[in-house]
XYZ file of C-alpha atoms in Angstrom:
692
model
C 5.705 28.353 -10.077
C 4.513 31.360 -12.232
C 6.937 33.814 -10.429
C 9.876 31.694 -11.326
C 8.902 31.564 -14.951
C 8.667 35.271 -15.068
C 12.013 35.627 -13.483
C 13.576 33.312 -16.007
C 11.989 35.242 -18.894
C 13.440 38.708 -17.593
C 16.805 36.919 -17.554
C 16.526 35.443 -21.029
C 15.184 38.588 -22.678
C 18.007 40.745 -24.290
C 18.283 44.116 -22.729
C 18.083 46.885 -25.460
C 17.617 50.843 -25.033
C 13.856 51.693 -24.591
C 12.359 55.012 -24.616
C 9.609 55.612 -22.668
C 6.332 56.680 -24.392
C 6.053 59.950 -22.624
C 9.448 60.914 -23.813
C 8.998 59.904 -27.222
C 5.744 61.814 -28.028
C 7.186 65.003 -26.260
C 10.022 64.984 -28.780
C 7.711 64.721 -31.677
C 5.428 67.584 -30.274
C 8.626 69.957 -30.168
C 10.014 69.011 -33.706
C 6.353 69.712 -35.090
C 6.152 73.162 -33.337
C 9.351 74.233 -35.297
C 7.734 74.777 -38.565
C 10.517 77.085 -39.748
C 12.963 74.164 -39.733
C 13.487 72.525 -42.825
C 14.467 69.119 -41.346
C 11.359 68.916 -39.030
C 9.544 66.572 -41.353
C 12.610 64.295 -41.711
C 12.853 64.170 -37.894
C 9.122 63.626 -37.401
C 9.438 60.648 -39.793
C 12.502 59.228 -38.001
C 10.587 59.573 -34.659
C 7.421 57.833 -36.390
C 9.678 55.135 -37.562
C 11.479 54.639 -34.159
C 7.971 54.546 -32.558
C 6.850 51.752 -34.730
C 10.274 49.883 -34.078
C 9.810 50.153 -30.357
C 6.210 48.921 -30.826
C 7.503 46.100 -32.585
C 10.234 45.444 -30.089
C 7.807 45.617 -27.280
C 5.484 43.022 -28.711
C 8.515 40.873 -29.420
C 9.532 40.935 -25.904
C 5.868 39.859 -24.893
C 5.938 37.189 -27.451
C 9.041 35.922 -26.079
C 8.150 36.258 -22.551
C 4.802 34.167 -23.219
C 6.777 31.562 -25.113
C 8.955 31.210 -21.975
C 6.417 30.934 -19.783
C 4.701 28.092 -21.858
C 8.140 26.413 -22.068
C 8.671 26.420 -18.398
C 5.067 25.204 -17.778
C 5.768 22.334 -20.073
C 9.085 21.631 -18.454
C 7.425 21.345 -15.006
C 4.666 19.198 -16.426
C 7.065 16.773 -17.867
C 9.738 16.594 -15.030
C 7.757 14.047 -13.112
C 4.631 12.517 -11.850
C 1.988 14.680 -10.055
C 3.015 14.685 -6.283
C -0.437 13.425 -4.960
C -0.623 10.817 -7.676
C 2.862 9.954 -6.747
C 1.937 9.503 -2.949
C -1.069 7.426 -3.808
C 1.114 5.161 -6.185
C 3.707 4.900 -3.275
C 0.762 3.568 -0.854
C -0.287 1.006 -3.409
C 3.263 -0.234 -3.870
C 3.770 -0.501 0.024
C 0.777 -2.664 0.488
C 2.049 -4.970 -2.219
C 5.524 -4.920 -0.516
C 4.159 -5.533 2.990
C 1.790 -8.166 1.844
C 2.691 -11.472 3.189
C 3.216 -12.871 -0.298
C 5.030 -9.857 -1.571
C 8.233 -11.440 -0.552
C 8.190 -13.604 -3.664
C 8.562 -9.984 -5.850
C 11.164 -8.371 -4.048
C 14.616 -7.581 -5.204
C 16.783 -11.007 -5.582
C 13.794 -13.041 -5.625
C 11.779 -11.801 -8.497
C 14.826 -11.448 -10.753
C 15.128 -15.257 -10.506
C 11.367 -15.419 -11.930
C 12.383 -14.155 -15.262
C 14.281 -15.546 -18.082
C 16.649 -13.528 -20.535
C 13.836 -12.876 -22.890
C 11.570 -11.090 -20.388
C 12.581 -7.718 -18.854
C 13.663 -7.966 -15.332
C 11.598 -6.141 -12.744
C 10.897 -6.276 -9.009
C 8.944 -4.321 -6.516
C 11.823 -2.681 -4.832
C 13.239 -1.607 -8.072
C 10.001 -0.089 -8.886
C 10.019 1.639 -5.220
C 13.449 3.052 -6.128
C 12.479 4.434 -9.553
C 9.221 6.104 -7.883
C 11.339 7.557 -5.281
C 13.851 8.880 -7.748
C 11.153 10.432 -10.017
C 11.870 8.229 -13.023
C 8.120 7.823 -13.553
C 6.683 10.550 -15.998
C 3.107 9.082 -16.207
C 1.227 6.868 -13.742
C 0.742 4.467 -16.559
C 4.614 3.680 -16.698
C 4.274 2.924 -12.858
C 1.456 0.312 -13.623
C 3.120 -1.007 -16.466
C 6.080 -2.004 -14.455
C 3.745 -3.477 -11.692
C 2.049 -5.705 -14.231
C 5.385 -6.696 -15.659
C 6.396 -8.088 -12.129
C 3.307 -10.151 -12.127
C 3.098 -11.077 -15.661
C 6.563 -12.552 -15.742
C 5.957 -14.583 -12.574
C 2.690 -16.026 -14.133
C 4.424 -16.888 -17.505
C 7.540 -18.382 -15.960
C 5.759 -20.595 -13.329
C 3.255 -23.228 -14.310
C -0.451 -22.539 -13.185
C -0.440 -24.767 -10.363
C 2.825 -23.278 -8.795
C 2.229 -21.293 -5.612
C 4.535 -18.296 -7.272
C 1.912 -18.134 -10.212
C -1.028 -18.332 -7.857
C 0.318 -15.588 -5.591
C 1.222 -13.530 -8.592
C -2.298 -13.747 -9.906
C -3.900 -12.940 -6.283
C -1.394 -9.914 -6.050
C -2.250 -8.910 -9.572
C -6.122 -8.936 -9.049
C -5.345 -6.903 -5.731
C -3.455 -4.279 -7.601
C -6.010 -4.036 -10.545
C -8.703 -3.537 -8.200
C -6.844 -0.609 -6.378
C -5.706 0.836 -9.666
C -9.192 1.043 -11.064
C -10.412 2.734 -7.993
C -7.452 5.394 -8.102
C -8.091 5.942 -11.913
C -11.545 6.693 -11.200
C -10.620 9.042 -8.607
C -8.134 10.867 -10.843
C -10.619 11.084 -13.630
C -13.236 12.576 -11.352
C -10.727 15.197 -9.892
C -9.956 16.112 -13.424
C -13.658 16.507 -14.414
C -14.068 18.743 -11.314
C -11.188 20.752 -12.378
C -12.345 21.285 -15.675
C -15.875 22.251 -14.372
C -14.442 24.772 -12.058
C -12.283 26.393 -15.076
C -15.476 26.492 -17.203
C -17.322 28.547 -14.594
C -14.519 31.269 -14.331
C -15.085 34.380 -16.144
C -13.230 34.623 -19.444
C -10.042 37.071 -19.354
C -8.400 38.497 -22.244
C -6.010 36.079 -24.207
C -2.496 36.104 -23.315
C -1.245 35.250 -26.684
C -2.038 37.428 -29.742
C -0.940 36.855 -33.168
C 1.164 39.472 -34.665
C -1.639 41.272 -36.799
C -3.753 41.605 -33.559
C -0.809 42.806 -31.579
C -0.210 45.497 -34.261
C -3.802 46.432 -34.457
C -4.001 46.699 -30.675
C -0.969 48.889 -30.351
C -1.746 51.067 -33.278
C -5.285 51.866 -31.909
C -4.297 52.483 -28.394
C -1.621 54.607 -26.599
C 1.503 52.231 -26.120
C 1.729 52.642 -22.227
C -1.634 51.463 -21.981
C -1.137 48.426 -23.939
C 1.988 47.550 -22.004
C 0.189 48.108 -18.697
C -2.491 45.682 -19.840
C -0.084 43.167 -20.822
C 1.214 43.380 -17.297
C -2.090 43.022 -15.940
C -2.770 40.045 -17.916
C 0.427 38.463 -16.930
C -0.286 39.300 -13.028
C -3.753 37.985 -13.460
C -2.602 34.762 -14.823
C 0.187 34.522 -11.923
C -2.658 35.265 -9.404
C -5.132 32.862 -10.970
C -2.450 30.021 -11.118
C -1.438 30.664 -7.333
C -4.981 30.413 -6.311
C -5.511 27.373 -7.949
C -2.531 25.755 -6.937
C -3.200 26.735 -3.312
C -6.832 25.157 -3.524
C -5.433 22.030 -5.090
C -2.707 21.810 -2.217
C -5.299 22.278 0.356
C -7.764 19.697 -1.091
C -5.038 17.379 -1.488
C -3.434 17.708 1.984
C -7.009 16.899 3.290
C -7.345 13.701 1.349
C -3.784 12.780 2.419
C -4.580 13.229 5.937
C -7.766 11.174 5.640
C -5.704 8.374 3.954
C -3.071 8.540 6.532
C -5.786 8.397 9.431
C -7.508 5.333 7.474
C -4.224 3.582 7.288
C -3.539 4.128 11.161
C -7.236 3.116 11.982
C -7.606 -0.165 13.995
C -10.823 -1.836 14.066
C -11.687 -4.325 16.890
C -14.524 -5.891 18.823
C -14.996 -6.815 22.305
C -17.915 -7.209 24.763
C -17.874 -3.450 25.624
C -17.250 -1.444 22.330
C -17.702 -2.066 18.792
C -15.491 0.388 16.845
C -12.813 2.713 17.898
C -10.172 4.780 15.955
C -6.863 4.514 17.597
C -3.690 6.437 16.524
C -0.866 3.662 15.731
C 1.131 4.488 18.915
C 3.940 1.895 18.429
C 5.331 0.696 21.722
C 2.810 2.190 23.859
C -0.263 0.406 25.505
C -3.710 1.868 24.656
C -5.858 1.581 27.651
C -9.258 2.365 28.923
C -10.935 3.588 25.717
C -14.241 1.543 26.264
C -16.983 2.321 28.735
C -18.908 -0.395 30.767
C -22.042 -0.142 28.307
C -21.659 1.823 24.920
C -24.935 1.808 23.238
C -23.555 2.452 19.846
C -24.460 -0.819 18.124
C -27.848 -0.750 19.510
C -28.392 2.828 18.487
C -27.062 2.206 15.018
C -28.888 -0.735 14.256
C -31.974 -0.646 16.389
C -31.380 -4.183 17.539
C -32.215 -5.441 20.919
C -29.552 -7.945 22.379
C -30.945 -11.391 23.116
C -28.661 -11.696 26.115
C -26.879 -14.791 24.772
C -23.409 -13.734 26.536
C -23.259 -13.973 30.178
C -23.175 -10.748 31.922
C -23.710 -8.938 28.650
C -27.057 -6.960 28.277
C -26.217 -5.073 25.293
C -25.914 -5.593 21.515
C -22.228 -6.684 20.986
C -20.128 -8.394 18.194
C -17.633 -11.193 18.769
C -16.376 -11.292 15.222
C -13.543 -9.299 13.612
C -14.785 -6.577 11.217
C -13.673 -7.148 7.593
C -12.377 -3.854 5.683
C -13.497 -3.685 2.092
C -11.398 -1.106 0.473
C -13.136 -1.406 -2.818
C -16.149 0.359 -1.370
C -14.637 2.195 1.654
C -16.934 0.048 3.947
C -16.652 -2.467 6.846
C -18.779 -5.641 7.399
C -19.575 -6.973 10.913
C -21.246 -9.748 12.304
C -23.644 -9.489 15.239
C -23.605 -11.754 18.264
C -27.389 -12.029 18.425
C -29.540 -11.692 16.360
C -27.738 -13.331 13.430
C -27.203 -10.036 11.485
C -24.499 -8.690 9.287
C -24.226 -4.878 9.049
C -22.230 -2.784 6.488
C -20.813 0.454 7.483
C -19.069 3.401 5.883
C -15.524 2.906 6.926
C -14.790 6.794 7.231
C -17.726 8.025 9.269
C -19.393 4.799 10.634
C -22.847 5.346 9.225
C -25.113 2.266 8.729
C -25.295 1.409 4.827
C -27.292 -1.868 5.210
C -28.426 -4.268 7.756
C -29.367 -8.074 6.642
C -30.693 -10.932 8.635
C -29.083 -14.410 8.009
C -31.435 -16.327 10.378
C -34.466 -15.157 12.311
C -34.070 -18.044 15.060
C -34.124 -16.052 18.478
C -31.142 -17.838 19.451
C -29.157 -17.360 16.083
C -25.830 -15.422 16.008
C -22.657 -14.789 14.265
C -19.185 -15.662 15.717
C -17.456 -16.355 12.436
C -15.300 -13.482 11.048
C -16.341 -13.062 7.487
C -14.208 -12.974 4.428
C -14.599 -10.355 1.414
C -13.725 -11.517 -2.226
C -14.676 -9.766 -5.369
C -17.714 -8.069 -4.268
C -18.820 -10.955 -2.131
C -18.918 -11.181 1.618
C -18.820 -15.004 2.919
C -19.929 -15.716 6.370
C -21.802 -18.515 8.416
C -24.460 -18.714 11.241
C -24.342 -20.268 14.537
C -26.490 -20.535 17.517
C -26.702 -20.988 21.434
C -29.885 -23.284 21.029
C -28.005 -26.170 22.489
C -28.191 -24.893 25.898
C -31.969 -25.377 25.554
C -33.937 -28.168 27.581
C -34.438 -31.566 25.818
C -38.080 -30.597 25.425
C -37.328 -27.416 23.575
C -34.287 -28.428 21.524
C -33.622 -28.052 18.687
C -34.745 -26.523 15.333
C -31.610 -24.399 14.362
C -29.642 -25.288 11.423
C -26.324 -23.821 10.470
C -25.773 -22.152 7.077
C -23.080 -20.529 5.087
C -24.096 -17.345 3.010
C -22.813 -14.990 0.373
C -23.755 -11.447 0.645
C -23.510 -8.529 -1.949
C -20.998 -6.225 -0.366
C -22.620 -3.191 -1.786
C -26.393 -3.651 -0.910
C -26.209 -6.556 1.680
C -28.253 -8.834 -0.388
C -28.031 -12.380 0.271
C -26.739 -14.175 -3.032
C -26.982 -17.581 -1.908
C -27.431 -19.296 1.320
C -26.461 -23.122 1.913
C -27.832 -25.084 4.913
C -25.638 -27.831 6.268
C -28.653 -30.027 7.329
C -32.077 -31.172 5.875
C -34.839 -28.928 6.502
C -36.741 -29.791 9.707
C -39.798 -27.398 8.921
C -39.269 -25.822 12.273
C -40.322 -28.743 14.310
C -38.390 -30.254 17.210
C -37.261 -33.937 16.522
C -35.610 -33.530 13.251
C -32.145 -32.560 12.372
C -30.597 -29.448 14.210
C -27.028 -27.868 14.811
C -24.097 -28.023 12.495
C -23.112 -24.539 13.622
C -20.414 -22.713 11.423
C -18.658 -20.798 13.994
C -14.873 -20.782 13.554
C -12.379 -18.262 12.204
C -12.394 -16.793 8.642
C -13.765 -19.057 5.682
C -10.716 -19.597 3.051
C -11.131 -18.800 -0.424
C -9.500 -20.842 -3.229
C -9.709 -18.566 -6.254
C -8.210 -21.177 -8.607
C -10.865 -23.864 -7.765
C -13.523 -21.168 -7.177
C -14.078 -22.882 -3.559
C -14.709 -21.500 -0.232
C -13.710 -23.883 2.521
C -15.841 -24.209 5.906
C -16.165 -26.467 8.857
C -19.275 -27.322 10.812
C -19.996 -28.209 14.474
C -21.886 -31.030 16.125
C -25.568 -31.995 15.726
C -27.830 -30.747 18.499
C -30.503 -33.097 17.689
C -31.376 -35.662 15.267
C -34.422 -38.008 13.943
C -35.152 -40.886 16.104
C -34.228 -43.431 13.257
C -30.572 -41.901 13.478
C -30.650 -42.176 17.267
C -31.643 -45.666 17.130
C -28.866 -46.149 14.348
C -26.083 -44.849 16.527
C -27.141 -47.012 19.466
C -26.757 -50.194 17.120
C -23.417 -48.665 16.009
C -22.211 -48.410 19.452
C -23.162 -52.116 20.231
C -21.293 -53.450 17.457
C -17.636 -54.916 17.944
C -16.391 -53.323 14.691
C -18.583 -50.301 13.542
C -19.253 -50.179 10.095
C -17.228 -47.832 7.713
C -18.544 -45.471 6.340
C -20.961 -44.930 9.170
C -24.327 -46.036 8.319
C -25.960 -43.565 10.498
C -24.622 -40.554 8.500
C -26.944 -39.633 5.817
C -25.924 -37.774 2.716
C -27.486 -34.331 3.420
C -26.022 -34.466 7.156
C -23.042 -32.096 6.802
C -22.261 -31.718 10.721
C -18.791 -32.244 12.077
C -17.617 -31.594 8.606
C -15.350 -30.036 6.382
C -16.755 -28.698 3.281
C -15.919 -26.965 -0.339
C -18.601 -24.850 -1.503
C -18.611 -23.412 -5.071
C -17.852 -19.509 -4.832
C -20.693 -18.415 -7.058
C -23.511 -20.777 -6.464
C -23.004 -22.319 -2.902
C -23.126 -25.732 -4.284
C -21.460 -28.209 -2.080
C -18.546 -29.688 -4.272
C -17.345 -32.310 -1.638
C -17.468 -32.787 1.967
C -15.619 -35.054 4.432
C -17.305 -35.594 7.819
C -14.545 -34.827 10.441
C -15.429 -31.241 12.157
C -13.149 -28.328 13.343
C -13.085 -24.689 13.036
C -12.787 -22.787 9.685
C -10.019 -24.472 7.547
C -7.072 -22.904 5.976
C -5.351 -23.501 2.806
C -1.779 -24.664 2.406
C 0.497 -25.975 -0.503
C 3.206 -28.686 0.562
C 5.389 -31.131 -0.988
C 4.359 -34.830 -0.142
C 6.746 -37.558 -1.465
C 8.312 -34.922 -3.603
C 4.996 -34.044 -5.188
C 3.233 -30.619 -4.339
C -0.063 -30.785 -3.064
C -2.800 -28.194 -2.212
C -4.201 -28.894 1.139
C -6.933 -27.500 3.351
C -6.306 -28.026 7.155
C -8.443 -27.534 10.215
C -8.006 -28.432 13.845
C -10.895 -29.822 16.205
C -12.089 -29.303 19.777
C -11.228 -33.022 19.999
C -7.606 -31.857 19.605
C -7.117 -33.638 16.105
C -5.768 -31.782 13.221
C -6.685 -32.793 9.793
C -5.254 -32.073 6.097
C -7.349 -32.776 3.122
C -6.833 -32.786 -0.464
C -8.472 -29.479 -2.045
C -9.375 -31.224 -5.250
C -11.510 -34.058 -3.630
C -11.384 -33.723 0.110
C -9.499 -36.839 0.492
C -7.451 -37.138 3.932
C -3.775 -36.625 3.487
C -2.863 -36.712 7.105
C -4.102 -36.204 10.497
C -2.569 -35.707 14.013
C -3.788 -35.728 17.507
C -2.350 -32.442 18.348
C -3.336 -32.433 21.953
C -6.087 -33.267 24.325
C -9.526 -32.295 23.698
C -12.294 -31.018 25.505
C -15.647 -29.225 25.813
C -13.776 -25.774 24.957
C -11.016 -27.323 23.264
C -8.596 -28.971 21.814
C -8.161 -26.551 18.999
C -10.360 -23.796 18.907
C -11.090 -20.417 16.950
C -8.521 -21.136 14.395
C -5.104 -22.442 13.521
C -2.255 -20.754 11.478
C 0.299 -21.745 8.891
C 3.373 -20.597 7.116
C 3.259 -23.609 4.664
C 6.221 -25.155 6.444
C 4.310 -25.811 9.699
C 0.699 -25.853 10.799
C 0.456 -24.144 14.409
C -2.488 -24.209 16.774
C -3.617 -23.625 20.302
C -4.822 -26.577 22.643
C -6.917 -25.288 25.199
C -6.989 -28.353 27.251
C -10.165 -27.132 29.144
C -10.376 -30.524 30.736
C -6.838 -30.250 32.467
C -5.920 -33.645 30.993
C -2.237 -34.913 30.993
C -0.705 -32.964 27.783
C 2.506 -34.735 26.630
C 4.730 -32.166 24.973
C 7.084 -32.739 21.955
C 9.991 -33.593 21.681
C 10.928 -33.545 25.415
C 7.842 -35.980 26.501
C 7.283 -33.868 29.425
C 3.528 -33.624 30.582
C 1.468 -30.796 31.734
C -2.482 -30.185 32.589
C -2.426 -26.691 31.219
C -3.049 -25.387 27.895
C -0.356 -24.688 25.089
C 0.780 -24.386 21.337
C 1.661 -26.832 19.076
C 3.478 -26.883 15.570
C 3.085 -29.731 13.011
C 4.977 -30.528 9.797
C 2.651 -29.103 7.089
C 3.519 -32.249 4.738
C 3.038 -35.052 7.101
C 1.320 -33.856 10.238
C 4.159 -34.884 12.494
C 4.389 -32.896 15.799
C 7.676 -30.664 15.653
C 7.158 -28.991 18.895
C 4.712 -28.424 21.812
C 5.064 -25.637 24.411
C 3.118 -25.501 27.694
C 1.446 -22.090 28.723
C 3.865 -20.823 31.328
C 1.018 -19.407 33.095
C -0.404 -22.738 33.839
C -3.756 -21.644 32.373
C -5.735 -22.659 29.279
C -4.889 -21.272 25.895
C -8.429 -20.476 24.267
C -7.363 -17.840 21.681
C -6.169 -18.692 18.082
C -2.637 -18.270 17.086
C -1.051 -15.938 14.607
C 2.317 -16.500 12.736
C 4.535 -13.947 10.947
C 8.309 -13.852 10.271
C 9.050 -16.934 12.109
C 7.604 -15.923 15.181
C 4.249 -17.347 16.666
C 2.105 -14.973 18.770
C -0.684 -16.228 21.272
C -2.540 -15.162 24.487
C -3.692 -16.712 27.851
C -6.625 -16.265 29.816
C -4.897 -15.987 32.973
C -5.861 -13.319 35.229
C -2.735 -11.542 34.371
C -3.445 -11.617 30.578
C -0.241 -13.077 29.371
C 0.739 -13.029 25.709
C 3.739 -14.772 24.285
C 6.146 -14.667 21.270
C 7.614 -18.126 20.325
C 10.103 -19.182 17.834
C 8.285 -20.938 14.983
C 10.971 -23.340 14.639
C 11.224 -24.805 17.831
C 8.569 -23.100 20.262
C 10.952 -21.470 22.412
C 9.353 -18.294 24.223
C 11.296 -15.142 22.903
C 9.225 -12.605 24.702
C 6.029 -12.110 26.961
C 3.947 -9.335 28.307
C 1.309 -9.056 31.145
C -1.805 -6.961 29.777
C -3.471 -7.009 33.188
C -6.777 -8.990 31.939
C -7.557 -12.325 30.239
C -6.720 -12.627 26.535
C -9.130 -14.854 24.632
C -8.865 -13.475 21.186
C -6.236 -13.390 18.662
C -3.728 -11.042 17.435
C -3.814 -8.866 14.398
C -0.454 -8.104 12.611
C 0.100 -5.156 10.403
C 3.236 -2.947 9.447
C 5.602 -4.378 11.983
C 2.920 -3.918 14.900
C 0.883 -6.531 16.662
C -2.553 -5.500 18.162
C -4.233 -7.528 20.879
C -7.261 -6.892 23.105
C -7.623 -7.963 26.870
C -10.499 -8.084 29.305
C -12.697 -10.899 27.808
C -14.774 -12.378 30.715
C -18.060 -13.504 29.223
C -17.139 -17.268 28.602
C -19.671 -19.992 29.949
C -17.030 -22.440 30.390
C -14.292 -20.214 31.964
C -16.024 -18.319 34.703
C -12.652 -17.065 36.468
C -11.558 -14.791 33.529
C -10.436 -11.203 34.421
C -12.213 -8.261 32.885
C -10.916 -5.439 31.172
C -11.388 -2.955 28.384
C -7.837 -2.401 26.879
C -6.232 -2.714 23.338
C -2.628 -2.951 23.174
C -0.102 -2.382 20.222
C 3.451 -3.538 20.235
C 5.807 -2.507 17.414
C 9.365 -3.260 16.345
């Protein structure tokens, strides 16, 4: 601080005897009046010399004080990183540490990545250096982060999981770092612009000649007073500037902290709500029966596709786009995606993906490198035979900034809007998976609503055969219903497909017969789970995880930790469900874990509430989380290794969706009651947070 520098200067300047200017010149005046004294000229001469000495000493002290101030400022500037930048670096590092894949690069694990020829570095060591102010510049911090990922990518081959994970986290860091550097540059430019607008004051530092000229041309007391005023003004200006910067950074810090605590969710009654991260407490009754936010925001009229819901809603999970501080949301009729400002909720853009009156979006989209990937579905299958059907499912990539459609790939041949052709193949599951290495996006499609007469006749012949043909003669090349597909990220071209069905597939890497294989897996409403080779779509394994049904079977999404694949089994038909390894049976829903390398069932756990299990599962830290649609809205935590229930809680209303997990907390909404197949659901409007 300026005051500290001034105090330091006064301590370091040696104390000497100083005549005040008034005393000095009064002595000269007396000596000059004594004209009869022979020594008067000598005394005057000595007094003048002494005055010059005092002027010189005063100037020397000012010069030394200025040097000390400069030294202290330089010392402060070199003592460590700017506090606000340090905080932003800390937030960036924390995101890498809490990332599910960040465990590879923590202390004790990252050290095994490097050989002796490379500098050892890990994220926890970087965190320690940051806390102890060992980084003088932000570039030093960034260099260490890059060293961690560079070591991993150079030590492991390109197909190894750690190599790919390092590349993914490196891209994540570079994107965030570019954004931070841009913000810091803009802040610096604003500061320089404000400095230029300030009126110029007299310079604090003067060379020796200028100082002598000033002091010889003006009264010494005036010069000293002016020098003090300059120093005081400098202190005041610096204090004002520091206070302004402090308040500005405090506001930015509070905004960042609020955004980190913000939870984005959807239910049938409310689209967005900022909630404080109140660990261990339930957050209830934040929603009203009818909130017109989406309708007012978009101007869209609800097609009333959901039972008992007469307003515009969203059933998909909002996707956060940190690069642009925005939020992407799919609408449950019409089939529209909207982009919102993440901070203030203002509408940025609105894009129709399908103008069919019964088209909608239930898939939760995925953001990757400027693109937003999402599929379309519909409720047209409910129509009568005479009116059904013309809808065709499609997958699209949107520009995250403008909402423009970059590409859109349909799953069925064009029917020209006429009944009697191909229709259906909706894309409705969880989130599409992105394979950065192969530049693929993986999706799965639903069943056909209708097909041309020739296909219906072919299917009838197949049914009458003792041994159906393989491959099926009735499946034409452009019919991608009930399929898992790999599409090119940049063009939307179908790279491969396999007609199987299921919700959006997920990626995993496993060892099969001692060889590492990259797989993509999905679970069908039929209850079957499939794992395909990501390179060509060939089947690696398939397993009947549990009984199927109209509403599942597996539905809305599975989960994996690359050791096991976890799925719900809704068992909507209340069929006999044999549990493993006990071989006991139940007619309720439940949850299943399969060995990721071969599909063998490791364990099955029945829903203790004796209800269906429609919501997707989530897994973290060897714990599987799932919900139940029973009237009490039970949620469960299970041991991922054996399926044993570790913890449960009754939310008070049906739980149909999945759980979000972040920073040691799980978030779950309850009260969904608009399902066509589950009329007995209990309604509610609550969001819960549970933290460890």
